[in-house]
Short mmCIF file of C-alpha atoms (C1' of nucleotides) in Angstrom, two decimals:
data_model
loop_
_atom_site.label_atom_id
_atom_site.label_comp_id
_atom_site.label_asym_id
_atom_site.label_seq_id
_atom_site.Cartn_x
_atom_site.Cartn_y
_atom_site.Cartn_z
CA MET E 906 108.33 112.18 68.79
CA SER E 907 106.38 110.51 71.55
CA LEU E 908 104.69 112.33 74.41
CA PHE E 909 103.14 110.85 77.52
CA ALA E 910 101.30 112.37 80.44
CA LEU E 911 101.13 110.58 83.75
CA VAL E 912 98.24 111.64 85.98
CA ASP E 913 98.61 110.48 89.57
CA CYS E 914 96.12 111.06 92.39
CA ASN E 915 97.75 112.50 95.50
CA ASN E 916 97.55 110.22 98.56
CA PHE E 917 94.65 108.55 96.80
CA PHE E 918 92.87 106.56 99.55
CA VAL E 919 93.20 109.46 101.97
CA SER E 920 91.87 111.85 99.35
CA CYS E 921 88.89 109.54 98.79
CA GLU E 922 88.04 109.57 102.50
CA ARG E 923 88.41 113.35 102.59
CA ILE E 924 85.83 113.85 99.85
CA PHE E 925 83.18 112.86 102.38
CA ARG E 926 84.98 114.32 105.38
CA PRO E 927 86.19 117.76 104.30
CA ASP E 928 86.84 118.55 107.96
CA LEU E 929 89.91 116.29 107.63
CA ASN E 930 91.65 118.55 105.11
CA GLY E 931 94.91 119.71 106.63
CA ARG E 932 94.73 117.09 109.35
CA PRO E 933 96.81 113.90 109.56
CA VAL E 934 94.97 110.88 108.11
CA VAL E 935 96.00 107.26 107.57
CA VAL E 936 94.24 104.37 105.85
CA LEU E 937 94.90 100.82 107.04
CA SER E 938 95.03 97.54 105.13
CA SER E 939 92.51 94.78 105.60
CA ASN E 940 92.38 93.46 109.16
CA ASP E 941 93.58 96.96 110.05
CA GLY E 942 97.07 95.47 109.82
CA CYS E 943 99.32 98.13 108.38
CA VAL E 944 99.34 101.61 106.90
CA ILE E 945 98.68 101.72 103.15
CA ALA E 946 98.00 105.43 102.66
CA ARG E 947 99.07 108.59 104.47
CA SER E 948 98.19 112.23 104.15
CA ASN E 949 101.09 114.69 103.84
CA GLU E 950 100.61 115.56 107.52
CA ALA E 951 100.88 111.88 108.50
CA LYS E 952 104.03 111.53 106.40
CA ALA E 953 105.51 114.59 108.10
CA ALA E 954 104.67 113.09 111.50
CA GLY E 955 106.87 110.12 110.60
CA VAL E 956 104.44 107.33 109.68
CA PRO E 957 106.21 105.13 107.13
CA MET E 958 104.43 103.34 104.28
CA GLY E 959 103.52 99.79 105.31
CA ALA E 960 104.01 100.50 109.01
CA PRO E 961 102.34 97.85 111.21
CA ALA E 962 99.48 99.74 112.86
CA TYR E 963 100.00 98.28 116.33
CA GLN E 964 103.53 99.73 116.45
CA TYR E 965 102.28 103.24 115.75
CA ARG E 966 99.22 103.55 117.96
CA GLU E 967 101.00 106.04 120.22
CA LEU E 968 102.04 108.24 117.34
CA PHE E 969 98.50 108.18 115.93
CA GLU E 970 97.24 109.25 119.33
CA LYS E 971 99.83 111.97 119.79
CA TYR E 972 98.96 113.68 116.53
CA GLY E 973 95.23 113.04 116.74
CA MET E 974 95.31 111.19 113.45
CA ALA E 975 92.13 110.15 111.72
CA ILE E 976 92.30 106.40 111.04
CA PHE E 977 90.32 104.57 108.38
CA SER E 978 89.98 100.89 107.52
CA SER E 979 90.39 100.56 103.77
CA ASN E 980 87.16 100.65 101.80
CA PHE E 981 87.94 99.46 98.30
CA GLU E 982 84.38 99.71 97.14
CA ILE E 983 84.59 103.47 97.48
CA TYR E 984 88.12 103.73 96.10
CA SER E 985 87.26 101.74 92.97
CA ASP E 986 84.20 103.85 92.39
CA ILE E 987 86.13 107.13 92.75
CA SER E 988 88.89 105.72 90.55
CA ALA E 989 86.40 104.91 87.79
CA ARG E 990 85.12 108.49 87.92
CA VAL E 991 88.64 109.91 87.62
CA MET E 992 89.49 107.57 84.74
CA SER E 993 86.34 108.51 82.93
CA ILE E 994 87.34 112.19 83.06
CA LEU E 995 90.86 111.42 81.88
CA SER E 996 89.57 109.41 78.95
CA SER E 997 87.83 112.54 77.68
CA TYR E 998 91.29 113.92 76.88
CA THR E 999 92.43 110.98 74.76
CA PRO E 1000 91.11 107.54 73.89
CA ASP E 1001 94.71 106.37 74.26
CA LEU E 1002 94.63 105.95 78.01
CA GLN E 1003 96.28 103.23 80.03
CA MET E 1004 95.09 102.84 83.57
CA TYR E 1005 98.27 101.80 85.30
CA SER E 1006 96.91 101.36 88.80
CA ILE E 1007 93.87 102.34 90.81
CA ASP E 1008 95.16 105.90 91.17
CA GLU E 1009 97.22 106.66 88.08
CA ALA E 1010 96.99 106.57 84.32
CA PHE E 1011 99.24 107.23 81.33
CA LEU E 1012 97.82 109.34 78.52
CA ASP E 1013 99.54 108.79 75.19
CA LEU E 1014 99.52 112.21 73.50
CA SER E 1015 101.95 111.31 70.71
CA ASP E 1016 99.33 111.51 68.02
CA MET E 1017 97.97 114.92 68.95
CA SER E 1018 97.82 116.93 65.75
CA ASP E 1019 99.62 119.93 67.19
CA MET E 1020 101.92 120.00 70.18
CA PRO E 1021 99.79 120.93 73.17
CA ASP E 1022 100.76 123.60 75.67
CA VAL E 1023 101.44 120.97 78.30
CA GLU E 1024 101.54 123.38 81.21
CA ALA E 1025 98.03 124.63 80.40
CA LEU E 1026 96.77 121.12 79.66
CA GLY E 1027 98.09 119.82 82.98
CA GLN E 1028 96.39 122.60 84.91
CA LYS E 1029 93.16 122.01 83.04
CA ILE E 1030 93.19 118.32 83.99
CA ARG E 1031 93.86 119.19 87.62
CA ARG E 1032 90.95 121.61 87.81
CA HIS E 1033 88.66 119.24 85.93
CA VAL E 1034 89.26 116.29 88.28
CA MET E 1035 89.13 118.48 91.39
CA LYS E 1036 85.85 120.06 90.38
CA TRP E 1037 84.02 116.89 89.31
CA VAL E 1038 85.43 114.32 91.71
CA GLY E 1039 87.21 116.28 94.42
CA VAL E 1040 90.56 114.48 94.28
CA PRO E 1041 93.85 116.40 93.89
CA VAL E 1042 96.14 115.06 91.15
CA SER E 1043 99.68 115.69 89.92
CA VAL E 1044 100.56 115.63 86.23
CA GLY E 1045 103.90 114.92 84.57
CA PHE E 1046 104.77 115.12 80.86
CA ALA E 1047 107.73 113.49 79.09
CA PRO E 1048 108.70 111.62 75.93
CA THR E 1049 108.77 108.26 77.76
CA LYS E 1050 106.74 106.65 80.53
CA ALA E 1051 109.68 106.30 82.90
CA LEU E 1052 110.55 110.00 82.47
CA ALA E 1053 106.88 110.95 82.89
CA LYS E 1054 106.98 109.09 86.21
CA ILE E 1055 109.88 111.28 87.29
CA ALA E 1056 108.14 114.42 86.06
CA THR E 1057 105.09 113.57 88.18
CA HIS E 1058 107.36 112.83 91.11
CA ILE E 1059 108.83 116.33 90.80
CA ALA E 1060 105.38 117.91 90.44
CA LYS E 1061 104.28 116.19 93.63
CA LYS E 1062 107.45 116.95 95.57
CA PHE E 1063 107.43 120.67 94.78
CA PRO E 1064 103.77 121.71 94.63
CA GLN E 1065 104.57 125.39 95.28
CA ARG E 1066 107.10 125.75 92.52
CA THR E 1067 105.42 123.50 89.95
CA GLY E 1068 101.75 124.06 90.68
CA GLY E 1069 101.34 120.26 90.50
CA VAL E 1070 102.42 120.04 86.86
CA TYR E 1071 105.90 119.38 85.49
CA SER E 1072 107.24 118.63 82.05
CA ILE E 1073 110.53 117.08 81.00
CA ASP E 1074 110.58 118.54 77.53
CA SER E 1075 114.23 119.31 76.86
CA GLU E 1076 117.57 117.55 77.14
CA GLU E 1077 118.56 120.09 79.75
CA ARG E 1078 115.54 119.27 81.94
CA ARG E 1079 116.04 115.55 81.44
CA VAL E 1080 119.63 115.67 82.68
CA LYS E 1081 118.74 118.00 85.51
CA ALA E 1082 115.91 115.73 86.66
CA LEU E 1083 118.05 112.59 86.50
CA LYS E 1084 120.91 114.23 88.39
CA TRP E 1085 118.44 115.12 91.14
CA MET E 1086 116.42 111.87 91.28
CA PRO E 1087 117.66 109.41 93.94
CA VAL E 1088 118.22 106.04 92.32
CA GLU E 1089 116.11 104.18 94.89
CA GLU E 1090 113.06 106.26 93.97
CA VAL E 1091 113.19 105.50 90.26
CA TRP E 1092 110.23 103.50 88.94
CA GLY E 1093 111.53 99.97 88.35
CA ILE E 1094 114.46 100.09 90.74
CA GLY E 1095 113.47 98.32 93.93
CA ARG E 1096 115.20 97.62 97.22
CA LYS E 1097 117.62 94.98 96.00
CA HIS E 1098 118.85 96.81 92.93
CA ALA E 1099 118.99 100.17 94.71
CA ARG E 1100 121.21 98.58 97.31
CA MET E 1101 123.50 97.15 94.66
CA LEU E 1102 123.74 100.49 92.86
CA THR E 1103 124.41 102.64 95.92
CA ASP E 1104 127.05 100.14 97.05
CA MET E 1105 128.78 100.89 93.76
CA GLY E 1106 128.52 104.61 94.37
CA VAL E 1107 125.61 105.18 91.96
CA ARG E 1108 123.20 107.35 93.92
CA ARG E 1109 121.24 109.24 91.25
CA ALA E 1110 119.25 108.16 88.22
CA TYR E 1111 121.80 109.94 86.03
CA GLY E 1112 124.59 107.64 87.25
CA PHE E 1113 122.44 104.63 86.43
CA THR E 1114 122.10 105.78 82.81
CA MET E 1115 125.90 106.09 82.60
CA LEU E 1116 126.41 102.36 83.26
CA SER E 1117 127.09 100.07 80.31
CA ASP E 1118 124.16 98.25 78.68
CA ARG E 1119 125.96 94.97 79.21
CA PHE E 1120 126.37 95.49 82.93
CA VAL E 1121 122.76 96.61 83.40
CA LYS E 1122 121.42 93.64 81.48
CA GLU E 1123 123.58 91.19 83.37
CA LYS E 1124 122.59 92.51 86.80
CA MET E 1125 119.03 93.66 86.21
CA SER E 1126 117.91 91.60 83.20
CA VAL E 1127 116.15 93.05 80.18
CA SER E 1128 113.75 94.99 82.41
CA GLY E 1129 116.67 97.03 83.72
CA LEU E 1130 117.91 97.64 80.21
CA ARG E 1131 114.50 98.84 79.07
CA LEU E 1132 114.38 101.23 82.00
CA LYS E 1133 117.79 102.63 81.07
CA MET E 1134 116.64 103.28 77.51
CA GLU E 1135 113.50 105.02 78.74
CA LEU E 1136 115.52 107.28 81.01
CA GLU E 1137 117.70 108.12 78.03
CA GLY E 1138 114.62 109.23 76.15
CA ARG E 1139 113.80 106.20 74.01
CA SER E 1140 110.23 105.02 74.53
CA VAL E 1141 110.24 101.21 74.80
CA ILE E 1142 107.85 100.27 77.61
CA GLU E 1143 104.52 99.09 76.28
CA MET E 1144 101.65 98.40 78.59
CA ASP E 1145 98.50 96.39 78.30
CA SER E 1146 95.30 98.02 79.34
CA ILE E 1147 93.73 96.95 82.59
CA GLN E 1148 90.95 95.27 80.60
CA SER E 1149 93.33 92.61 79.39
CA ARG E 1150 94.52 91.48 82.77
CA LYS E 1151 96.14 88.09 82.77
CA ASN E 1152 95.22 87.02 86.30
CA ILE E 1153 92.53 87.64 88.86
CA MET E 1154 93.55 86.99 92.42
CA VAL E 1155 91.55 86.94 95.62
CA SER E 1156 93.42 86.32 98.84
CA ARG E 1157 93.24 87.19 102.51
CA THR E 1158 95.33 87.06 105.64
CA PHE E 1159 93.33 85.52 108.48
CA GLU E 1160 93.22 87.16 111.85
CA THR E 1161 93.69 83.78 113.51
CA PRO E 1162 95.35 80.88 111.68
CA ILE E 1163 93.08 78.17 110.31
CA VAL E 1164 93.91 74.54 111.05
CA GLU E 1165 90.78 72.63 110.12
CA PHE E 1166 90.18 71.60 106.56
CA ASP E 1167 86.48 72.38 106.61
CA VAL E 1168 87.04 75.97 107.70
CA LEU E 1169 89.75 76.44 105.12
CA ARG E 1170 87.52 74.96 102.43
CA GLU E 1171 84.83 77.48 103.25
CA ARG E 1172 87.29 80.37 102.87
CA ILE E 1173 88.72 79.01 99.61
CA THR E 1174 85.18 78.59 98.32
CA ALA E 1175 84.40 82.23 99.08
CA PHE E 1176 87.65 83.37 97.38
CA ALA E 1177 86.93 81.27 94.29
CA ALA E 1178 83.37 82.57 94.04
CA THR E 1179 84.52 86.18 94.40
CA ALA E 1180 87.18 85.69 91.73
CA ALA E 1181 84.62 84.09 89.41
CA GLY E 1182 82.36 87.11 89.89
CA LYS E 1183 85.18 89.46 88.87
CA LEU E 1184 85.82 87.26 85.86
CA ARG E 1185 82.19 87.54 84.74
CA ARG E 1186 82.19 91.29 85.23
CA GLN E 1187 85.05 91.67 82.77
CA GLY E 1188 83.38 89.26 80.36
CA SER E 1189 86.02 86.53 80.44
CA LEU E 1190 86.32 82.80 80.87
CA ALA E 1191 89.26 81.15 82.64
CA ARG E 1192 91.01 77.90 81.88
CA SER E 1193 93.02 77.28 85.04
CA LEU E 1194 93.50 78.35 88.63
CA VAL E 1195 96.03 78.25 91.42
CA VAL E 1196 95.18 77.76 95.08
CA TYR E 1197 97.83 78.64 97.62
CA ILE E 1198 98.05 78.43 101.38
CA ARG E 1199 100.79 79.36 103.80
CA THR E 1200 101.55 79.57 107.49
CA ASN E 1201 102.60 82.80 109.21
CA TYR E 1202 106.16 83.51 108.10
CA HIS E 1203 106.53 86.24 110.73
CA ASN E 1204 106.22 83.58 113.40
CA THR E 1205 109.64 81.98 113.03
CA SER E 1206 109.24 79.64 116.00
CA ALA E 1207 106.33 77.71 114.46
CA ALA E 1208 106.62 75.01 111.80
CA GLN E 1209 106.26 76.54 108.34
CA TYR E 1210 104.34 75.21 105.38
CA SER E 1211 103.44 76.80 102.10
CA ALA E 1212 102.16 75.21 98.95
CA ASN E 1213 100.29 75.97 95.80
CA ARG E 1214 98.57 73.83 93.24
CA MET E 1215 97.56 74.60 89.70
CA VAL E 1216 94.62 72.84 88.09
CA ARG E 1217 93.57 73.14 84.51
CA PHE E 1218 89.86 72.89 83.78
CA ASP E 1219 88.36 70.59 81.21
CA PHE E 1220 86.81 73.62 79.52
CA ASP E 1221 86.76 77.42 79.78
CA THR E 1222 84.32 78.65 82.40
CA ASN E 1223 83.31 81.53 84.63
CA SER E 1224 80.75 79.66 86.70
CA ASP E 1225 81.02 79.86 90.48
CA ILE E 1226 80.01 76.25 90.75
CA GLU E 1227 82.68 74.89 88.41
CA ILE E 1228 85.46 77.15 89.64
CA VAL E 1229 84.70 76.40 93.28
CA LYS E 1230 84.77 72.69 92.53
CA TYR E 1231 88.27 72.88 91.03
CA ALA E 1232 89.53 75.17 93.79
CA VAL E 1233 88.39 72.78 96.50
CA LYS E 1234 89.98 69.90 94.64
CA ALA E 1235 93.30 71.79 94.48
CA LEU E 1236 93.07 72.64 98.16
CA GLY E 1237 92.53 68.98 98.99
CA GLU E 1238 95.80 68.12 97.26
CA ILE E 1239 97.95 70.54 99.23
CA TYR E 1240 96.24 70.59 102.61
CA ARG E 1241 98.32 69.13 105.48
CA GLU E 1242 96.97 68.47 108.91
CA GLY E 1243 98.36 70.34 111.86
CA TYR E 1244 99.47 73.60 110.27
CA GLY E 1245 97.89 76.94 111.12
CA ILE E 1246 97.21 78.58 107.76
CA LYS E 1247 97.59 82.35 108.01
CA LYS E 1248 97.03 83.34 104.41
CA ALA E 1249 95.35 81.74 101.44
CA GLY E 1250 94.26 82.74 97.98
CA VAL E 1251 92.85 81.75 94.62
CA THR E 1252 94.17 83.01 91.28
CA LEU E 1253 92.31 82.54 87.99
CA MET E 1254 94.39 82.35 84.80
CA GLU E 1255 94.41 81.78 81.05
CA PHE E 1256 91.50 83.96 80.02
CA SER E 1257 89.46 84.01 76.89
CA ASP E 1258 86.64 86.23 75.76
CA GLU E 1259 83.22 85.00 76.86
CA HIS E 1260 81.53 86.06 73.64
CA ALA E 1261 84.25 85.00 71.22
CA HIS E 1262 84.13 81.56 72.76
CA GLN E 1263 83.15 78.80 70.40
CA LEU E 1264 81.38 75.83 71.83
CA SER E 1265 83.27 72.81 70.67
CA MET E 1266 81.67 69.48 70.05
CA PHE E 1267 83.29 68.16 73.16
CA ASP E 1268 82.56 71.15 75.34
CA GLU E 1269 81.36 69.87 78.64
CA ARG E 1270 80.27 73.19 79.96
CA ASP E 1271 76.89 73.02 81.56
CA LEU E 1272 74.99 75.77 79.76
CA ARG E 1273 72.49 76.03 82.59
CA HIS E 1274 75.28 77.56 84.68
CA ILE E 1275 75.45 80.58 82.41
CA GLU E 1276 71.86 81.53 83.09
CA LEU E 1277 72.17 80.69 86.78
CA MET E 1278 75.20 82.95 87.18
CA ARG E 1279 73.45 85.75 85.34
CA VAL E 1280 70.53 85.58 87.74
CA MET E 1281 72.83 85.40 90.75
CA ASP E 1282 74.84 88.45 89.69
CA ARG E 1283 71.67 90.40 89.03
CA VAL E 1284 70.18 89.61 92.41
CA ASN E 1285 73.41 90.57 94.12
CA VAL E 1286 73.54 93.92 92.38
CA GLU E 1287 69.96 94.65 93.31
CA TYR E 1288 69.82 93.37 96.86
CA GLY E 1289 73.42 93.82 97.94
CA LYS E 1290 76.53 91.70 97.74
CA MET E 1291 76.30 88.13 98.95
CA SER E 1292 72.50 88.11 99.11
CA LEU E 1293 72.68 85.02 96.95
CA ARG E 1294 75.65 82.70 97.20
CA LEU E 1295 76.70 79.08 97.29
CA ALA E 1296 75.85 77.43 100.59
CA SER E 1297 79.44 76.21 100.88
CA GLN E 1298 81.03 79.65 100.98
CA GLY E 1299 79.90 80.61 104.46
CA GLY E 1300 79.70 84.28 105.34
CA GLY E 1301 81.66 85.35 102.29
CA LEU E 1302 84.74 87.47 101.91
CA ARG E 1303 84.38 89.84 104.80
CA GLU E 1304 83.94 87.17 107.42
CA LYS E 1305 86.42 87.51 110.26
CA LEU E 1306 87.90 90.70 108.92
CA LYS E 1307 88.74 93.28 111.50
CA GLN E 1308 87.58 96.67 110.24
CA GLU E 1309 87.12 98.95 113.17
CA ASN E 1310 87.24 102.24 111.32
CA LEU E 1311 85.33 101.52 108.16
CA SER E 1312 83.71 104.48 106.46
CA PRO E 1313 80.25 104.10 104.92
CA ASN E 1314 79.87 103.24 101.22
CA TYR E 1315 78.71 106.74 100.36
CA THR E 1316 78.68 106.29 96.61
CA THR E 1317 77.95 102.63 96.07
CA ASP E 1318 75.39 101.59 98.64
CA ILE E 1319 71.97 103.20 98.65
CA ASN E 1320 71.73 102.74 102.42
CA ASP E 1321 74.92 104.71 103.03
CA ILE E 1322 74.22 107.61 100.76
CA ILE E 1323 75.21 110.94 102.24
CA VAL E 1324 72.45 113.00 103.83
CA VAL E 1325 72.48 116.75 103.35
CA HIS E 1326 70.83 118.83 106.03
CA ALA E 1327 69.62 122.04 104.47
CA GLU E 1328 68.71 124.95 106.64
CA GLU E 1329 66.20 127.65 105.86
"C1'" DT B 1407 99.21 89.10 120.54
"C1'" DC B 1408 99.20 92.30 116.02
"C1'" DT B 1409 102.79 92.76 109.82
"C1'" DG B 1410 97.62 93.93 102.94
"C1'" DG B 1411 95.95 92.62 98.55
"C1'" DG B 1412 96.45 92.49 93.74
"C1'" DG B 1413 99.30 92.53 90.00
"C1'" DT B 1414 103.47 92.07 86.16
"C1'" DC B 1415 107.64 90.27 84.07
"C1'" DC B 1416 111.90 87.52 83.95
"C1'" DT B 1417 114.98 83.47 84.68
"C1'" DA B 1418 116.38 78.80 85.50
"C1'" DG B 1419 115.92 73.95 85.78
"C1'" DG B 1420 113.67 69.57 85.00
"C1'" DA B 1421 110.44 66.61 82.41
"C1'" DC B 1422 109.14 65.20 78.23
"C1'" DC B 1423 108.83 64.91 73.20
"C1'" DC B 1424 110.75 64.24 68.55
"C1'" DT R 527 132.78 52.80 75.00
"C1'" DC R 528 130.31 56.31 72.55
"C1'" DT R 529 125.52 59.44 74.71
"C1'" DG R 530 122.35 65.68 70.30
"C1'" DG R 531 119.72 69.55 69.98
"C1'" DG R 532 115.62 72.04 69.87
"C1'" DG R 533 111.07 72.97 71.49
"C1'" DT R 534 107.40 73.26 74.97
"C1'" DC R 535 105.41 72.93 79.37
"C1'" DC R 536 105.55 73.20 84.28
"C1'" DT R 537 107.31 74.74 88.68
"C1'" DA R 538 109.62 77.73 91.60
"C1'" DG R 539 111.61 81.80 92.85
"C1'" DG R 540 113.07 86.61 92.42
"C1'" DA R 541 112.30 91.37 91.61
"C1'" DC R 542 109.40 94.95 90.96
"C1'" DC R 543 104.95 97.91 91.01
"C1'" DC R 544 100.87 100.48 93.55
#
DNA sequence: TCTGGGGTCCTAGGACCC
DNA sequence: TCTGGGGTCCTAGGACCC
């Protein structure tokens, strides 16, 4: 019998900001996307005030004002750091941990020698994370990942009754949960499929599991079928760990569209260099990349253009210099004069392990790059990001980003470390 | 005037090869 | 006149996730 726990941080980005601003507990808080464009995290109070997920910030200024909401620009340096601390605590419960996203992880407890008292275990995890990191979490237990998702959903939705921990550990609870769960909130059923299902009169997860396998597969492909099996209690969803990611993407939306090739090249260069740095940090080499550019699709009156180009390298590499060279080449092939490019990005693909890599006789990799990159990464850790960079990448990633409400990097930048005033 | 960034998986069609 | 079938790669798009 399989058993999974899903641990999910509550309103994660907001909770991160509150660690350093405890005065904001109980007050409405929102966190905005890059460029301060739209809302990507809300406290319970902000949700209650009617701020939807993904809301464009400019449309909600009045509401923010009315409720005296605290507004933060997103600070992913802090969030990643807090996330790593939470994950490290969770991994002390089982080595079989799959970080599913920045704020949640599945713990595979199937191999535990004796069946744990899940209620007690869940509470222990909650206290542990709260005490050592200061982030509230919800915990759900179930025999499959999709059911554990629902269990966590229930724990979060009814904190008073569940104490933040819920377990789907009997057929009775499974059916009860599915009969309660709205179909559009089920993990794996998105807008399109939810619409199709409710149009047919299927409004709850339970109704979805009553459909025929054939129908589900035809309309929702094998992913839909796997989901159905999971909801029925058969564990079939496997997940790779975050360490074996298949792509690394760096992209940005520009505040003002970019028309000139030289400006665009500078941005693409910065994206490629940032992606290469991430690649080195996870100890991988890449074999290919995709560069994409597109105009603003919200602006329907302007001429639209979007394109992407894949290039395969002559050899596996993680050098800024090589990767930037290929990215600029790809950009050159898709660039068209006269379009205002609103968003662009670089994705690295086809990874291999840096250390397992065998130098072939025909390997054209310039070995001097390896040492150069090592030095560059070291300098940047010691003296701050972007201290050392390629001349062609301009001001780097943050250039032209609007971030009016950015919090300091309390935990990751020595200059921003929190100061405690002690009184006698 | 303003609308994120980073991922995964699946399917279908065309090119090309034998 | 007749005009296969299987495999792989690439591209593009759709749907979903947090």
